[in-house]
XYZ file of C-alpha atoms in Angstrom:
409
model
C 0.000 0.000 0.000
C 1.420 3.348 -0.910
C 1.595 5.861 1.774
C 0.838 9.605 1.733
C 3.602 11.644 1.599
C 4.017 13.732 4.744
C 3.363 17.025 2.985
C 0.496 15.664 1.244
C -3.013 16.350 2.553
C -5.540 13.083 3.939
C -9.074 13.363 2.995
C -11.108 11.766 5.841
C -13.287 9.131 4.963
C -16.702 10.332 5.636
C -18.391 8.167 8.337
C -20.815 5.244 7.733
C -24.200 5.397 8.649
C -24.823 2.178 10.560
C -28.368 2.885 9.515
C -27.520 2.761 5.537
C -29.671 0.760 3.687
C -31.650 -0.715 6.562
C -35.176 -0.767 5.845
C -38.536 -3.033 6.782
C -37.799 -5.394 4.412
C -34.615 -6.529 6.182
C -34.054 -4.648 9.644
C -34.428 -8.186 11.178
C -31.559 -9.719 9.281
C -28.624 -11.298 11.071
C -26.438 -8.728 10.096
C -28.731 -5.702 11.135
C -30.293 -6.699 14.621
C -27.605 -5.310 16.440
C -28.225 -1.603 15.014
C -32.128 -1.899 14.481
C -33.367 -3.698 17.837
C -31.482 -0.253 19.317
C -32.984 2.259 16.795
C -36.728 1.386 16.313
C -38.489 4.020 15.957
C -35.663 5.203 12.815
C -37.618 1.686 11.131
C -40.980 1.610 12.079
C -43.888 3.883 13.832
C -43.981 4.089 17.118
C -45.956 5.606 20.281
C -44.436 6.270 23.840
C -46.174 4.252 26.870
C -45.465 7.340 29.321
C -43.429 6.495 32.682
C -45.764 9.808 33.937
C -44.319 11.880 36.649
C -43.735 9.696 39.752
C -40.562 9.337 41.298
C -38.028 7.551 39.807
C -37.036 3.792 41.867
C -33.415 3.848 42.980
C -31.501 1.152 41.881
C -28.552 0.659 44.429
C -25.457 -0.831 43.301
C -23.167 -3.174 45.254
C -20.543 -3.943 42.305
C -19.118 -7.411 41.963
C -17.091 -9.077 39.778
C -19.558 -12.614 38.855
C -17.437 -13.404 35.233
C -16.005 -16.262 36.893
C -18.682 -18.092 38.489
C -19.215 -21.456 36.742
C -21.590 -22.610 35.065
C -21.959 -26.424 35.595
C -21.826 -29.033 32.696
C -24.803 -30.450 31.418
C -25.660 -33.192 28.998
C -25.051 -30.833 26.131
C -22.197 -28.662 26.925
C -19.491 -28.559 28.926
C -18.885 -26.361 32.096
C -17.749 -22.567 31.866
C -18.293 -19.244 33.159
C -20.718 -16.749 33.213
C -18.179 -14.492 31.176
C -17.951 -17.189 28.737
C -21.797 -17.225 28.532
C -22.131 -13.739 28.214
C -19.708 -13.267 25.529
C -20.489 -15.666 23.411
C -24.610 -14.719 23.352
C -24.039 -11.411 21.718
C -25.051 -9.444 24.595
C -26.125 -5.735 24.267
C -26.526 -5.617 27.934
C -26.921 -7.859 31.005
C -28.151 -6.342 34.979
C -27.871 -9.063 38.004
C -30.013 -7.628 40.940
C -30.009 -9.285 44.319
C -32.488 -7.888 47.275
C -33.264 -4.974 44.913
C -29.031 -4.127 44.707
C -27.532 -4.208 41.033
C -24.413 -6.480 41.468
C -23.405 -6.144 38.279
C -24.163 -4.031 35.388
C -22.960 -3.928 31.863
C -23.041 -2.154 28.104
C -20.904 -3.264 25.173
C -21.050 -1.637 21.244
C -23.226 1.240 21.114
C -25.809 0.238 23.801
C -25.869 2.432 26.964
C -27.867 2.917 30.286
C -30.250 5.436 27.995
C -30.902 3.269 25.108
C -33.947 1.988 24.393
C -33.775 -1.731 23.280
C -36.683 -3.639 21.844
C -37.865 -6.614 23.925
C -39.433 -8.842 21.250
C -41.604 -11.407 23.277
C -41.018 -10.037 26.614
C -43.231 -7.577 25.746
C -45.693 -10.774 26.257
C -45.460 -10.686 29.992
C -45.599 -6.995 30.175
C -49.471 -6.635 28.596
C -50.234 -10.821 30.858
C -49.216 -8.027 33.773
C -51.926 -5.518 32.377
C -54.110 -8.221 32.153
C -53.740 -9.036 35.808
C -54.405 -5.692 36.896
C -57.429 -5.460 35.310
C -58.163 -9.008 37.039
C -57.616 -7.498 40.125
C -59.779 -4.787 40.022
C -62.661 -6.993 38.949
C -62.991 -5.594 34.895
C -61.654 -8.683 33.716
C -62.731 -12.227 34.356
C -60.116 -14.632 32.947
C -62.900 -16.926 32.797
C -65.162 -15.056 30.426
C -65.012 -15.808 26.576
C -62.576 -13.842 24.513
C -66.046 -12.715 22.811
C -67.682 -11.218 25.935
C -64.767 -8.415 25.001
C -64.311 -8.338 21.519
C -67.604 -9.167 19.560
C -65.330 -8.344 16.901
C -63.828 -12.074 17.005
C -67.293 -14.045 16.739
C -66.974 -14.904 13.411
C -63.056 -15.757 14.025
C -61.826 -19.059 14.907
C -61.567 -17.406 18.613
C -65.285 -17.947 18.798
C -65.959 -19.788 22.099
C -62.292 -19.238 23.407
C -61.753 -17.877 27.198
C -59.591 -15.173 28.615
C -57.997 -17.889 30.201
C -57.037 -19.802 26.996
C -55.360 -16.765 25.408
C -53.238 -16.225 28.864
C -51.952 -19.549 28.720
C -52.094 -20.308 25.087
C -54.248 -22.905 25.164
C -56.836 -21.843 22.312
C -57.065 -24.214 19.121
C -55.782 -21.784 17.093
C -53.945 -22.372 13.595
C -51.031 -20.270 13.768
C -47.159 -21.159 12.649
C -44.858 -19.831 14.959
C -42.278 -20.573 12.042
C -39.979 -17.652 11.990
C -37.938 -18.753 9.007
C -40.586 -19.857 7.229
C -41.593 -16.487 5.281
C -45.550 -17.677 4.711
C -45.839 -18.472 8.265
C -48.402 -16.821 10.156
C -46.089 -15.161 12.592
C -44.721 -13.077 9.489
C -48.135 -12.641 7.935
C -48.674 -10.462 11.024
C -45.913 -8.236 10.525
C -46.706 -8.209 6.525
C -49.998 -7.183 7.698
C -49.215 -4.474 10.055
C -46.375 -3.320 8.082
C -43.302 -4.718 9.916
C -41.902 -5.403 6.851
C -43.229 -4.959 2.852
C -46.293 -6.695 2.284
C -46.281 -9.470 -0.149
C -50.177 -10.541 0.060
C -53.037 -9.656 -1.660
C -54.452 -7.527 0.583
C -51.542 -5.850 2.228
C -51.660 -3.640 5.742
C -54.920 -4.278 6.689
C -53.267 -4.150 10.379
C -53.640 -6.204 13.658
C -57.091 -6.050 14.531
C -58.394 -7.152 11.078
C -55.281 -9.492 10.700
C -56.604 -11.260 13.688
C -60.313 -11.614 12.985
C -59.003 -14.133 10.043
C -57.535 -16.373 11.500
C -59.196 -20.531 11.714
C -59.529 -22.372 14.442
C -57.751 -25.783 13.856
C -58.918 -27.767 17.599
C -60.648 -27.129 20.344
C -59.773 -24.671 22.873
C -58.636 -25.777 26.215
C -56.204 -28.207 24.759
C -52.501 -28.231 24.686
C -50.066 -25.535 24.599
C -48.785 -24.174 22.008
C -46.686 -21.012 21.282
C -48.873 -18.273 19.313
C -47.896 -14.654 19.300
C -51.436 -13.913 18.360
C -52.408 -14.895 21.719
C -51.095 -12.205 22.902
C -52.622 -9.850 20.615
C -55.690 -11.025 21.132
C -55.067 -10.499 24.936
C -54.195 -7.037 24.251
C -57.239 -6.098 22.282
C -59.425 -8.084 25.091
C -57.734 -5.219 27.658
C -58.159 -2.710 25.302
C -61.498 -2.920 25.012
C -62.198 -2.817 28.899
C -60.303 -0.318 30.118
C -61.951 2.309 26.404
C -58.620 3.299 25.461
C -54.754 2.280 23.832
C -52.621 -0.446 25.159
C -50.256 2.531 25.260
C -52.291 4.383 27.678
C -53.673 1.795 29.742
C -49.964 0.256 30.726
C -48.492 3.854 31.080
C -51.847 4.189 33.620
C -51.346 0.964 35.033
C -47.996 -0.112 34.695
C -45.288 1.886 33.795
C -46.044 5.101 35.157
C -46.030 2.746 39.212
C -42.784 1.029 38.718
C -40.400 4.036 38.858
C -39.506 3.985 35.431
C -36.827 6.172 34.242
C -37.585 7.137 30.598
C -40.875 6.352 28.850
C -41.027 3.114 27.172
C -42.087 2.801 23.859
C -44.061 0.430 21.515
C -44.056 -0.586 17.341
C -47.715 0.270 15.637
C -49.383 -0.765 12.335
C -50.527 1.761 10.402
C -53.428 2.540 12.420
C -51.923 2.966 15.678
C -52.470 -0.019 17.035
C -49.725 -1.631 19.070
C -47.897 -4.888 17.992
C -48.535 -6.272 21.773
C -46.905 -9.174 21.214
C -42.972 -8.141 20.306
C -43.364 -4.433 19.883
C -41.944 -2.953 23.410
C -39.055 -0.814 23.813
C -37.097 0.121 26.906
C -34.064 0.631 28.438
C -32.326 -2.703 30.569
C -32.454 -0.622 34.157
C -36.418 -0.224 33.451
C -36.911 -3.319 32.497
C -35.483 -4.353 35.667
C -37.560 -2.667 37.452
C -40.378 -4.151 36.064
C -39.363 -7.617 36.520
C -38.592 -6.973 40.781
C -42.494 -6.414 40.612
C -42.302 -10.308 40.049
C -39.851 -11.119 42.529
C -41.497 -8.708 45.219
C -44.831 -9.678 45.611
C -45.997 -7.509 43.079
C -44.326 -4.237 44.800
C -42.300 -1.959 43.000
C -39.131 -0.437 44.033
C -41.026 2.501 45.101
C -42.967 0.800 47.003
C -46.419 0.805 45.188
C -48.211 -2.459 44.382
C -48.051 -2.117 40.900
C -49.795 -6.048 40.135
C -52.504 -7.815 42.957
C -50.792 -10.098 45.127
C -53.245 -12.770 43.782
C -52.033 -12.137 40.289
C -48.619 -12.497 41.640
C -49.854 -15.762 43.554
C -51.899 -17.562 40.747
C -48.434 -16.834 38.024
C -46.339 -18.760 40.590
C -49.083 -21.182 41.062
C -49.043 -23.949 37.803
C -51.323 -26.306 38.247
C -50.812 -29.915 36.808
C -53.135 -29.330 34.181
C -51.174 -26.436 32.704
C -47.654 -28.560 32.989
C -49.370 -31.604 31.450
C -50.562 -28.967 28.081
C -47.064 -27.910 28.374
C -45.511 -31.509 28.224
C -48.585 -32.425 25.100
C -47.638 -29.689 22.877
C -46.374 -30.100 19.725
C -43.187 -28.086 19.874
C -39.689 -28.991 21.807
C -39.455 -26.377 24.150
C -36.448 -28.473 25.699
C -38.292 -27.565 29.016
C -39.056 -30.705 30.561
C -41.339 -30.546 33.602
C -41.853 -27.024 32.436
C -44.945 -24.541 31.897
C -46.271 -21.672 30.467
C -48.638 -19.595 32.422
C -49.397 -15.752 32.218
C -47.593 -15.167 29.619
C -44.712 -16.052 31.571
C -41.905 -19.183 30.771
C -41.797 -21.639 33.960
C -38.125 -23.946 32.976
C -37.644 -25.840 35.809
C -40.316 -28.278 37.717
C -38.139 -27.734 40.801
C -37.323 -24.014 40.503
C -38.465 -20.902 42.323
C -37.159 -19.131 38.697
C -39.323 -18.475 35.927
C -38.674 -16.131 32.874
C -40.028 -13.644 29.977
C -38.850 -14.152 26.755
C -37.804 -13.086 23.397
C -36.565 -13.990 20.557
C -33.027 -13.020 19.528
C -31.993 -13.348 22.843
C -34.112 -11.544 24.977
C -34.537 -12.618 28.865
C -36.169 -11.491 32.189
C -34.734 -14.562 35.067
C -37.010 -13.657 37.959
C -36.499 -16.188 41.118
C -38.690 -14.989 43.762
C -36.668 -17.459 46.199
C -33.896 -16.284 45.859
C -34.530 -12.787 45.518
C -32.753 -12.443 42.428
C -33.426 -10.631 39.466
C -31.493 -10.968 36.164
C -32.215 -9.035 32.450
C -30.285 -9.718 29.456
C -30.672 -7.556 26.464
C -29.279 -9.467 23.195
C -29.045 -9.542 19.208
C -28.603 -13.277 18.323
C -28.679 -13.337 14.485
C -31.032 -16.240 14.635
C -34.705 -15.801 15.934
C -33.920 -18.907 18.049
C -30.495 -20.407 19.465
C -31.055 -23.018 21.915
C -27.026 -22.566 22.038
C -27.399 -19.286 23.736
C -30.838 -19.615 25.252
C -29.776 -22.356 27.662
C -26.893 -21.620 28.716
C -27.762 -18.634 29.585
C -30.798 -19.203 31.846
C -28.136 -21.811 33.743
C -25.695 -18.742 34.110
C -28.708 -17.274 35.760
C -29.304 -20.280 37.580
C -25.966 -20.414 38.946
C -25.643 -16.865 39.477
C -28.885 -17.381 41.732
C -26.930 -19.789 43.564
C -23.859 -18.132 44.239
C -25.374 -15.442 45.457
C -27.079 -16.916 48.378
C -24.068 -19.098 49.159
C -22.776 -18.643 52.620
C -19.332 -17.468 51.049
C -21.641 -14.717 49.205
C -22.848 -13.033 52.480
């Protein structure tokens, strides 16, 4: 290569937008998730979800160094560290609370305490939360039928579903949770809300119309299987009771009682209407603070009981029926003994812990008994990675563990 001569003048290179080129059509490709899952609303419309003007919930740090707690071997891997596991999950950002005190708290590449990140399917658990709050207060009856709320949905294979189904996702449904598979129903949503360039026939006709077409293919009440429309359906159901946006109603409910920091924010379609299934933005120290809700008896850091104690009590509670739906399902969760309930993931059949989740990597580890608390903010290239998903709910695990070890206190 040919240097320039000292004498001779260097034209700077003008600086890359990372955001070149990165449009609906591919802002979920491998290559982009690390840029786009930070910068959102630069891709696609989006509303706040208002933290209002309470007080903001100290989070107290007690810094430790936790890289080099092991990770025990398993059938499928071998042992390591929890540095290992967090550097080899591509990991925007990762928070490990214990009795409401950050132990350990870290950023890498351009993600910092003030980004907002989107949570994919841990959004999920955030509108199952609104959903409990408006069990609490009486407005909703998870035992109703999904059509009590939404008349809308008569003539939809949700016909003669309950509240109850949707929560657990237990309705007979046909829906491919397929993300590779471009003609799956998963990314008909998105096509039809305008996630990414229509392809059908009758393009961005958004979420509420998207959802009245879909077919029942069993009966409801039956196994489990993972459906994002679940969720939206759930979200319309709450919408509809409390007259106004899933936007307002969590920022009411929710957000503006857990000492959030910034105002989260959600993805729309075209019409407003919030993708309640993946579309939630926020930063990992308020997402934190959400999930110690879960780990305090439904308290906040601030002190407010943000979700009823016997919303709190029935998520912890999974009854054999729900575990048995989980274990008849159709998919491999790799969860044996497991459950979903809530909208929440339940791993272990002999663990306190129990998660939210999203895909790309994803993850609120809440483990009530051992008052620990861990977030992990990530941009997998894949939608799914069991090679990162598991090992790093057993870093969790482990984390849990050393924690509470007598050398810990």
């Amino acid at each position: 290569m040919i240097e320039p001569s000292p004498d001779q003048p260097v034209t700077p290179s003008a600086p890359v937008d990372p955001a070149a080129g990165i449009d609906r059509d591919n802002w979920q490709d491998p290559d982009n998730v690390r840029w786009s899952f930070q910068n959102v609303a630069r891709v696609l419309p989006t509303t706040p979800i208002s933290r209002g003007t309470g007080p903001v919930a100290d989070l107290p740090a007690d810094p430790q160094d936790l890289g080099e707690v092991e990770v025990p071997a398993t059938e499928y891997s071998e042992a390591r560290s929890v540095r290992s596991v967090i550097e080899s999950t591509d990991t925007d950002a990762w928070m490990l609370m214990h009795n409401g005190t950050v132990l350990t708290e870290e950023y890498f590449g351009e993600m910092t305490a003030s980004t907002e990140h989107l949570l994919m399917s841990v959004s999920k658990s955030l509108v199952g939360t609104v959903a409990g709050v408006l069990a609490g207060s009486g407005d909703l009856d998870p035992n109703r039928l999904v059509t009590d709320y939404v008349p809308e949905l008569a003539e939809s294979g949700y016909a003669g579903a309950t509240v109850r189904h949707v929560l657990d996702m237990r309705s007979g449904i046909r829906f491919s949770e397929d993300y590779l598979d471009p003609k799956s129903e998963v990314r008909q949503i998105e096509e039809s809300i305008g996630w990414s360039e229509a392809k059908r026939e009758n393009p961005g006709i958004g979420m509420y119309e998207f959802l009245t077409t879909l077919e029942a293919k069993s009966e409801h009440g039956g196994v489990f299987e993972y459906r994002s429309c679940e969720t939206d359906v759930l979200g319309w159901v709450c919408e509809k009771i409390a007259g106004e946006s899933m936007q307002s109603l969590m920022s009411r409910v929710l957000w503006s009682r857990i000492g959030a920091e910034q105002d989260a924010i959600i993805a729309t379609d075209q019409y407003g209407v919030g993708m309640f299934d993946g579309g939630i933005n926020t930063t990992l120290r308020d997402l934190a603070r959400f999930g110690y809700v879960y780990t305090n008896r439904g308290q906040s850091l601030t002190g407010q009981q943000v979700a009823p104690t016997t919303w709190i009590g029935d998520t912890l509670t999974t009854s054999e029926d729900v575990r048995q739906a989980f274990a008849d399902g159709p998919g491999d969760n790799r969860m044996p003994g497991g459950a979903y309930h809530n909208q929440f993931w339940f791993p272990f059949p002999d663990s306190h812990a129990f998660l939210a989740l999203g895909i790309h990597g994803q993850m609120i580890y809440m483990n009530p008994g051992a008052n620990v608390l861990g977030v992990k903010l990530s941009s997998w290239g894949l939608p799914q990675d069991a090679t990162k998903l598991f090992p790093t709910i057993r870093a969790f695990e482990a984390l849990a563990k050393a924690v509470n070890s007598p050398a810990a206190e």
